[in-house]
Coordinates of C-alpha atoms and ligand atoms in Angstrom, one line a residue:
M1 CA 126.7 107.5 113.6
K2 CA 124.3 105.4 111.4
P3 CA 121.9 107.3 109.2
R4 CA 118.3 107.2 110.3
V5 CA 115.5 105.3 108.7
L6 CA 111.8 105.9 109.3
S7 CA 108.6 104.3 108.0
G8 CA 105.0 103.7 109.2
I9 CA 101.9 101.8 108.8
Q10 CA 98.3 102.8 109.7
P11 CA 96.5 100.7 112.3
T12 CA 93.5 100.2 110.1
G13 CA 92.0 97.0 108.9
N14 CA 94.0 93.8 108.8
L15 CA 97.7 94.0 107.8
H16 CA 98.0 92.1 104.5
I17 CA 100.8 90.5 102.4
G18 CA 101.0 93.8 100.4
N19 CA 102.0 95.7 103.5
Y20 CA 104.3 92.9 104.5
L21 CA 106.1 92.6 101.1
G22 CA 106.0 96.3 100.3
A23 CA 107.1 97.6 103.7
L24 CA 107.4 95.4 106.8
R25 CA 109.7 92.7 105.4
N26 CA 112.1 95.3 104.1
W27 CA 112.2 97.1 107.4
V28 CA 113.3 93.8 109.0
K29 CA 116.0 93.3 106.5
I30 CA 117.6 96.8 106.8
Q31 CA 116.9 97.6 110.4
Y32 CA 120.5 97.0 111.7
D33 CA 122.1 99.1 108.9
Y34 CA 120.4 102.2 110.4
E35 CA 119.1 103.9 113.5
S36 CA 115.6 102.6 112.8
I37 CA 112.3 104.1 113.8
F38 CA 109.1 102.2 112.9
C39 CA 105.9 104.0 113.5
I40 CA 102.2 103.1 114.0
V41 CA 100.6 106.0 112.4
D42 CA 97.3 106.3 114.3
L43 CA 96.9 110.0 113.6
H44 CA 96.8 109.1 109.9
A45 CA 94.2 106.5 110.6
V46 CA 91.8 109.0 112.1
T47 CA 91.7 111.0 108.9
V48 CA 88.7 108.7 108.2
Y49 CA 86.4 107.7 111.1
Q50 CA 87.6 104.7 113.1
K51 CA 85.6 103.1 116.0
P52 CA 87.7 104.1 119.1
E53 CA 87.7 100.7 120.7
D54 CA 88.7 99.0 117.4
L55 CA 91.5 101.5 116.8
K56 CA 93.1 100.9 120.2
A57 CA 93.0 97.1 119.7
K58 CA 94.5 97.5 116.2
I59 CA 97.4 99.6 117.5
V60 CA 98.5 96.9 119.8
E61 CA 97.9 94.2 117.2
L62 CA 100.1 96.1 114.7
A63 CA 102.9 96.4 117.3
G64 CA 102.6 92.7 117.8
L65 CA 102.9 92.1 114.0
F66 CA 105.9 94.4 113.7
L67 CA 107.7 92.3 116.3
A68 CA 106.4 88.9 115.0
A69 CA 107.7 89.8 111.5
G70 CA 111.2 90.4 113.0
I71 CA 111.5 94.0 114.1
D72 CA 113.9 93.9 117.1
P73 CA 112.7 96.3 119.7
K74 CA 116.1 96.2 121.5
H75 CA 117.6 97.8 118.4
S76 CA 114.7 99.5 116.5
M77 CA 112.5 102.1 118.0
V78 CA 108.8 101.0 117.7
I79 CA 106.5 104.0 118.3
V80 CA 102.9 105.1 118.2
Q81 CA 102.6 108.5 116.4
S82 CA 100.1 110.0 118.9
M83 CA 102.4 109.2 121.9
V84 CA 105.0 111.7 120.6
P85 CA 103.5 115.2 120.5
G86 CA 106.2 116.4 118.0
H87 CA 104.4 114.7 115.1
A88 CA 101.3 116.8 115.3
E89 CA 103.2 120.0 116.3
L90 CA 105.5 119.8 113.3
A91 CA 102.6 118.9 111.0
W92 CA 101.0 122.2 111.8
L93 CA 104.2 124.2 111.2
L94 CA 104.7 122.4 107.9
T95 CA 101.0 122.9 106.9
C96 CA 101.7 126.6 107.0
V97 CA 104.4 126.3 104.2
T98 CA 102.4 123.9 102.0
P99 CA 100.3 125.2 99.2
V100 CA 96.8 123.7 99.0
G101 CA 97.3 123.0 95.3
W102 CA 100.1 120.5 96.1
L103 CA 97.7 118.5 98.3
Q104 CA 94.8 118.6 95.9
R105 CA 97.1 116.9 93.3
M106 CA 97.7 113.8 95.4
T107 CA 96.2 110.7 93.8
Q108 CA 95.5 109.0 97.1
F109 CA 93.6 112.1 98.3
K110 CA 91.5 112.1 95.1
A111 CA 90.8 108.3 95.3
K112 CA 90.0 108.3 99.1
S113 CA 87.8 111.5 98.9
E114 CA 85.7 109.8 96.3
E115 CA 84.8 107.1 98.9
Q116 CA 83.7 109.6 101.6
E117 CA 80.4 111.5 101.9
T118 CA 82.1 114.3 103.7
I119 CA 85.8 114.9 103.3
G120 CA 87.6 115.8 106.5
S121 CA 90.3 118.4 106.1
G122 CA 92.6 115.9 107.8
L123 CA 92.4 113.7 104.7
M124 CA 93.9 116.5 102.6
Q125 CA 96.6 117.2 105.3
Y126 CA 97.5 113.5 105.4
P127 CA 100.7 113.9 103.3
V128 CA 101.8 116.9 105.4
L129 CA 101.6 114.8 108.5
M130 CA 103.6 112.1 106.7
A131 CA 106.2 114.7 105.9
A132 CA 106.3 115.7 109.5
D133 CA 106.8 112.1 110.6
I134 CA 109.9 111.8 108.4
L135 CA 111.3 115.3 108.9
L136 CA 110.8 115.2 112.7
Y137 CA 113.6 112.6 112.9
Q138 CA 115.6 114.0 110.0
A139 CA 115.3 110.5 108.4
K140 CA 117.6 109.9 105.4
V141 CA 115.8 106.8 104.1
V142 CA 112.1 106.0 103.9
P143 CA 111.3 102.4 102.8
V144 CA 107.7 102.3 101.4
G145 CA 105.6 100.5 98.8
D146 CA 105.3 102.1 95.4
D147 CA 101.9 103.7 96.3
Q148 CA 103.6 106.1 98.7
S149 CA 106.2 107.5 96.2
Q150 CA 104.1 110.6 95.4
H151 CA 103.8 111.4 99.1
L152 CA 107.5 111.0 99.6
E153 CA 108.1 113.4 96.6
L154 CA 105.8 115.9 98.4
A155 CA 107.7 115.5 101.7
R156 CA 110.9 116.5 99.8
D157 CA 109.1 119.5 98.2
I158 CA 107.9 120.6 101.6
A159 CA 111.4 120.2 103.1
Q160 CA 112.9 122.1 100.2
R161 CA 110.4 124.9 100.5
F162 CA 111.0 125.2 104.2
N163 CA 114.7 125.2 103.7
S164 CA 114.5 128.0 101.1
L165 CA 112.2 130.1 103.2
Y166 CA 113.9 129.7 106.6
G167 CA 117.4 128.4 105.9
D168 CA 118.8 124.9 105.8
T169 CA 116.9 122.8 108.4
F170 CA 115.8 119.5 107.0
V171 CA 117.7 116.5 105.7
M172 CA 116.3 115.5 102.2
P173 CA 114.7 112.0 102.6
E174 CA 115.2 109.3 100.0
T175 CA 112.5 106.8 98.9
R176 CA 113.6 103.2 99.2
L177 CA 111.3 100.8 97.1
P178 CA 111.6 97.1 97.5
A179 CA 113.1 95.2 94.5
V180 CA 110.1 92.8 94.5
G181 CA 106.6 93.3 96.1
A182 CA 106.5 97.0 95.7
R183 CA 102.9 96.8 94.5
V184 CA 100.9 93.7 95.4
M185 CA 97.5 93.8 93.7
G186 CA 94.0 92.7 95.0
L187 CA 93.3 89.0 94.4
D188 CA 89.7 89.7 93.3
E189 CA 90.6 92.9 91.4
P190 CA 94.1 92.7 90.1
E191 CA 94.0 96.1 88.5
K192 CA 93.8 97.7 92.0
K193 CA 96.5 97.6 94.7
M194 CA 95.8 95.3 97.6
S195 CA 94.4 97.5 100.3
K196 CA 93.3 97.0 103.9
S197 CA 90.2 99.1 103.5
A198 CA 88.9 97.5 100.3
P199 CA 85.6 95.7 100.7
G200 CA 85.4 92.0 99.7
S201 CA 86.5 88.9 101.6
G202 CA 88.6 87.6 98.7
H203 CA 90.6 90.8 98.2
A204 CA 93.6 90.5 100.5
V205 CA 95.4 87.8 102.4
A206 CA 95.9 89.1 106.0
L207 CA 99.0 88.2 107.9
L208 CA 96.9 86.5 110.6
D209 CA 94.6 84.6 108.2
P210 CA 94.5 80.8 109.1
P211 CA 95.9 78.5 106.4
E212 CA 92.5 77.3 105.2
V213 CA 91.4 81.0 104.7
I214 CA 94.6 81.8 102.8
R215 CA 94.1 78.8 100.6
K216 CA 90.4 79.7 99.9
K217 CA 91.2 83.3 99.0
I218 CA 94.1 82.3 96.6
M219 CA 92.1 79.5 95.0
R220 CA 89.4 82.0 94.2
A221 CA 91.8 84.7 92.8
T222 CA 90.8 86.3 89.5
T223 CA 92.9 84.9 86.6
D224 CA 92.2 85.2 82.8
S225 CA 90.9 83.1 79.9
N226 CA 94.2 81.4 79.1
P227 CA 94.3 77.8 80.2
A228 CA 97.8 77.8 81.7
V229 CA 100.7 80.1 82.5
D230 CA 102.2 81.9 79.6
F231 CA 104.7 84.6 80.7
E232 CA 104.2 86.6 77.5
K233 CA 100.4 86.7 77.6
A234 CA 99.5 86.5 81.3
G235 CA 96.8 88.9 82.5
P236 CA 97.2 91.0 85.7
G237 CA 95.7 88.4 88.0
V238 CA 98.2 85.7 87.0
V239 CA 101.1 88.2 87.0
N240 CA 100.1 89.1 90.5
L241 CA 100.0 85.5 91.7
L242 CA 103.5 84.9 90.2
A243 CA 104.8 88.1 91.7
I244 CA 103.5 87.0 95.2
F245 CA 105.2 83.6 94.8
Q246 CA 108.4 85.2 93.7
A247 CA 108.5 87.8 96.4
F248 CA 108.0 85.1 99.1
S249 CA 110.4 82.6 97.5
D250 CA 113.1 85.0 96.3
W251 CA 113.4 82.8 93.2
P252 CA 115.2 84.4 90.2
D253 CA 113.2 85.1 86.9
D254 CA 114.7 82.1 85.0
K255 CA 113.8 79.7 87.8
M256 CA 110.2 81.1 87.9
K257 CA 109.9 80.7 84.1
A258 CA 111.3 77.2 84.1
H259 CA 109.0 76.1 86.9
F260 CA 105.7 77.8 86.1
S261 CA 105.6 78.0 82.2
D262 CA 102.6 76.0 80.9
M263 CA 101.4 75.2 84.5
R264 CA 97.6 75.0 84.8
Y265 CA 96.1 77.8 86.9
G266 CA 94.7 75.4 89.5
D267 CA 98.2 74.1 90.2
L268 CA 99.7 77.6 90.1
K269 CA 97.2 78.7 92.8
K270 CA 97.9 75.6 95.0
Q271 CA 101.6 76.4 94.9
V272 CA 101.1 80.1 95.6
A273 CA 98.8 79.2 98.5
E274 CA 101.4 76.8 100.0
M275 CA 104.2 79.3 99.6
V276 CA 102.1 82.0 101.4
E277 CA 101.0 79.6 104.2
T278 CA 104.5 78.4 104.9
S279 CA 105.9 81.9 104.9
L280 CA 103.3 83.3 107.2
D281 CA 103.3 80.3 109.6
P282 CA 106.4 81.4 111.7
I283 CA 105.1 85.0 111.9
Q284 CA 101.7 83.8 113.2
R285 CA 103.4 81.6 115.7
R286 CA 105.6 84.4 117.0
Y287 CA 102.6 86.7 117.1
R288 CA 100.8 84.2 119.4
E289 CA 103.8 84.0 121.7
I290 CA 104.3 87.8 121.9
T291 CA 100.6 88.5 122.6
S292 CA 100.5 85.9 125.3
D293 CA 102.1 88.4 127.7
P294 CA 99.5 91.2 127.9
G295 CA 101.8 94.0 129.2
Y296 CA 104.7 93.4 127.0
L297 CA 103.7 95.4 123.9
D298 CA 102.6 98.4 126.0
G299 CA 106.1 98.4 127.5
V300 CA 107.8 98.3 124.1
L301 CA 105.7 101.2 122.9
R302 CA 106.3 103.3 126.0
A303 CA 110.1 102.6 125.7
G304 CA 110.0 103.6 122.0
A305 CA 108.3 106.9 122.8
E306 CA 110.8 107.7 125.4
R307 CA 113.8 107.0 123.1
V308 CA 112.5 109.2 120.3
D309 CA 111.1 112.1 122.3
P310 CA 114.4 114.0 122.7
I311 CA 115.0 113.8 118.9
A312 CA 111.5 115.0 118.2
R313 CA 111.7 117.9 120.7
S314 CA 115.0 119.1 119.3
T315 CA 113.6 119.3 115.8
V316 CA 110.4 121.1 116.8
E317 CA 112.5 123.6 118.8
L318 CA 114.8 124.1 115.8
V319 CA 111.9 124.7 113.4
K320 CA 110.1 127.0 115.8
G321 CA 113.2 129.0 116.3
R322 CA 113.7 129.3 112.5
M323 CA 110.1 130.4 112.0
G324 CA 110.3 133.0 114.8
V325 CA 107.6 131.2 116.9
Y326 CA 108.2 131.7 120.6
T327 CA 110.1 128.8 122.2
R328 CA 110.8 127.7 125.7
G329 CA 114.5 127.8 124.9
Ligands
AQP401 N1 99.4 96.6 97.9 C1 100.5 97.0 98.4 N2 101.7 96.5 97.8 C2 102.9 96.9 98.3 N3 103.0 97.7 99.4 C3 101.9 98.2 100.0 N4 101.6 99.0 101.0 C4 100.3 99.2 101.2 N5 99.6 98.5 100.2 C5 100.6 97.8 99.5 C6 102.7 99.6 101.8 O1 102.4 99.3 103.2 C7 102.8 100.4 104.0 C8 101.8 100.8 104.9 O2 100.6 101.2 104.3 P1 99.5 102.1 105.1 O3 98.7 101.2 105.9 O4 100.2 103.1 105.9 O5 98.8 102.8 104.0 P2 98.2 102.3 102.7 O6 99.3 102.4 101.7 O7 97.1 103.2 102.5 O8 97.8 100.8 103.0 P3 96.5 100.1 102.6 O9 96.7 98.7 102.8 O10 96.1 100.5 101.3 O11 95.5 100.6 103.7 P4 94.2 101.5 103.6 O12 93.3 100.7 102.8 O13 93.8 101.6 105.1 O14 94.6 102.8 103.0 C9 103.2 101.6 103.0 O15 104.7 101.6 102.9 C10 102.7 101.1 101.7 O16 103.4 101.6 100.6

């Protein structure tokens, strides 16, 4: 049997090229090597307030983008977290073995809680729910961007703690970072990772941005005071633009250096914009095709939930049994 892979994305904001290069594109590449489960993590999204009608629409949009990017629903299981009760159930059981101090240390929790007036306790539990997503399916491999490494480490700590308290139960998940594109930075603020929830219309290129919007955002990207590309002295903005081009083109380092050294920033930006536009064009076209059939995505999500449910139920029963919680048997 193939080992299992699991990863997820929140249905918040607009999916951007960071999410694509850091996560989605790698899912597409590896999906046939594994028994693959790709999850729309709406229970994670509600750790901060979401307008209900927007959230529903975003869930379906994200499912469409998964498929448009190349996830094959005949092979991979595409699911919505809230459709499978095991995620929330296991999250509670794991919460009970997770020390608060572990959660307070999480850098994402610290950063996100600074942005909120009141911090919901769900925001602190976010990584426990993520551990539950992974451990529910005994996933061996979890492909994520670099920003999720700390959460993955925590998922392993939780699994280890559970195993040592109640006996061997969980498979230890491994983090799989992409070789390039692990951390795409904001176009306007290249010291910060590109993020769906960041304010600013020039921050991120969304996968569904029209070509003229992509061009405008990239042409306005922050660079530095050098006149042209110098690989030794380039500031974070230029490094980011080069990294985006390299991730989309798959060019090796020596080709990048030969092509871009001494190129003026205006020309660099034009070439990056063109590369991003041509790479996103087939995804956008497939997205329009997929969403032209209104019932199709709902069917894919229902079928995904049905396929994973028996796996989820059996893990929850196993965990309950280990903890001595009453089970239906
Ligand atoms: N800038 C990034 N570069 C590379 N990978 C990234 N990922 C996110 N941002 C970048 C990867 O995308 C996957 C899904 O992310 P998520 O939506 O579940 O959560 P996130 O990391 O919190 O994404 P955002 O874009 O920053 O969203 P908001 O602003 O809503 O929190 C993950 O694998 C992540 O590593």
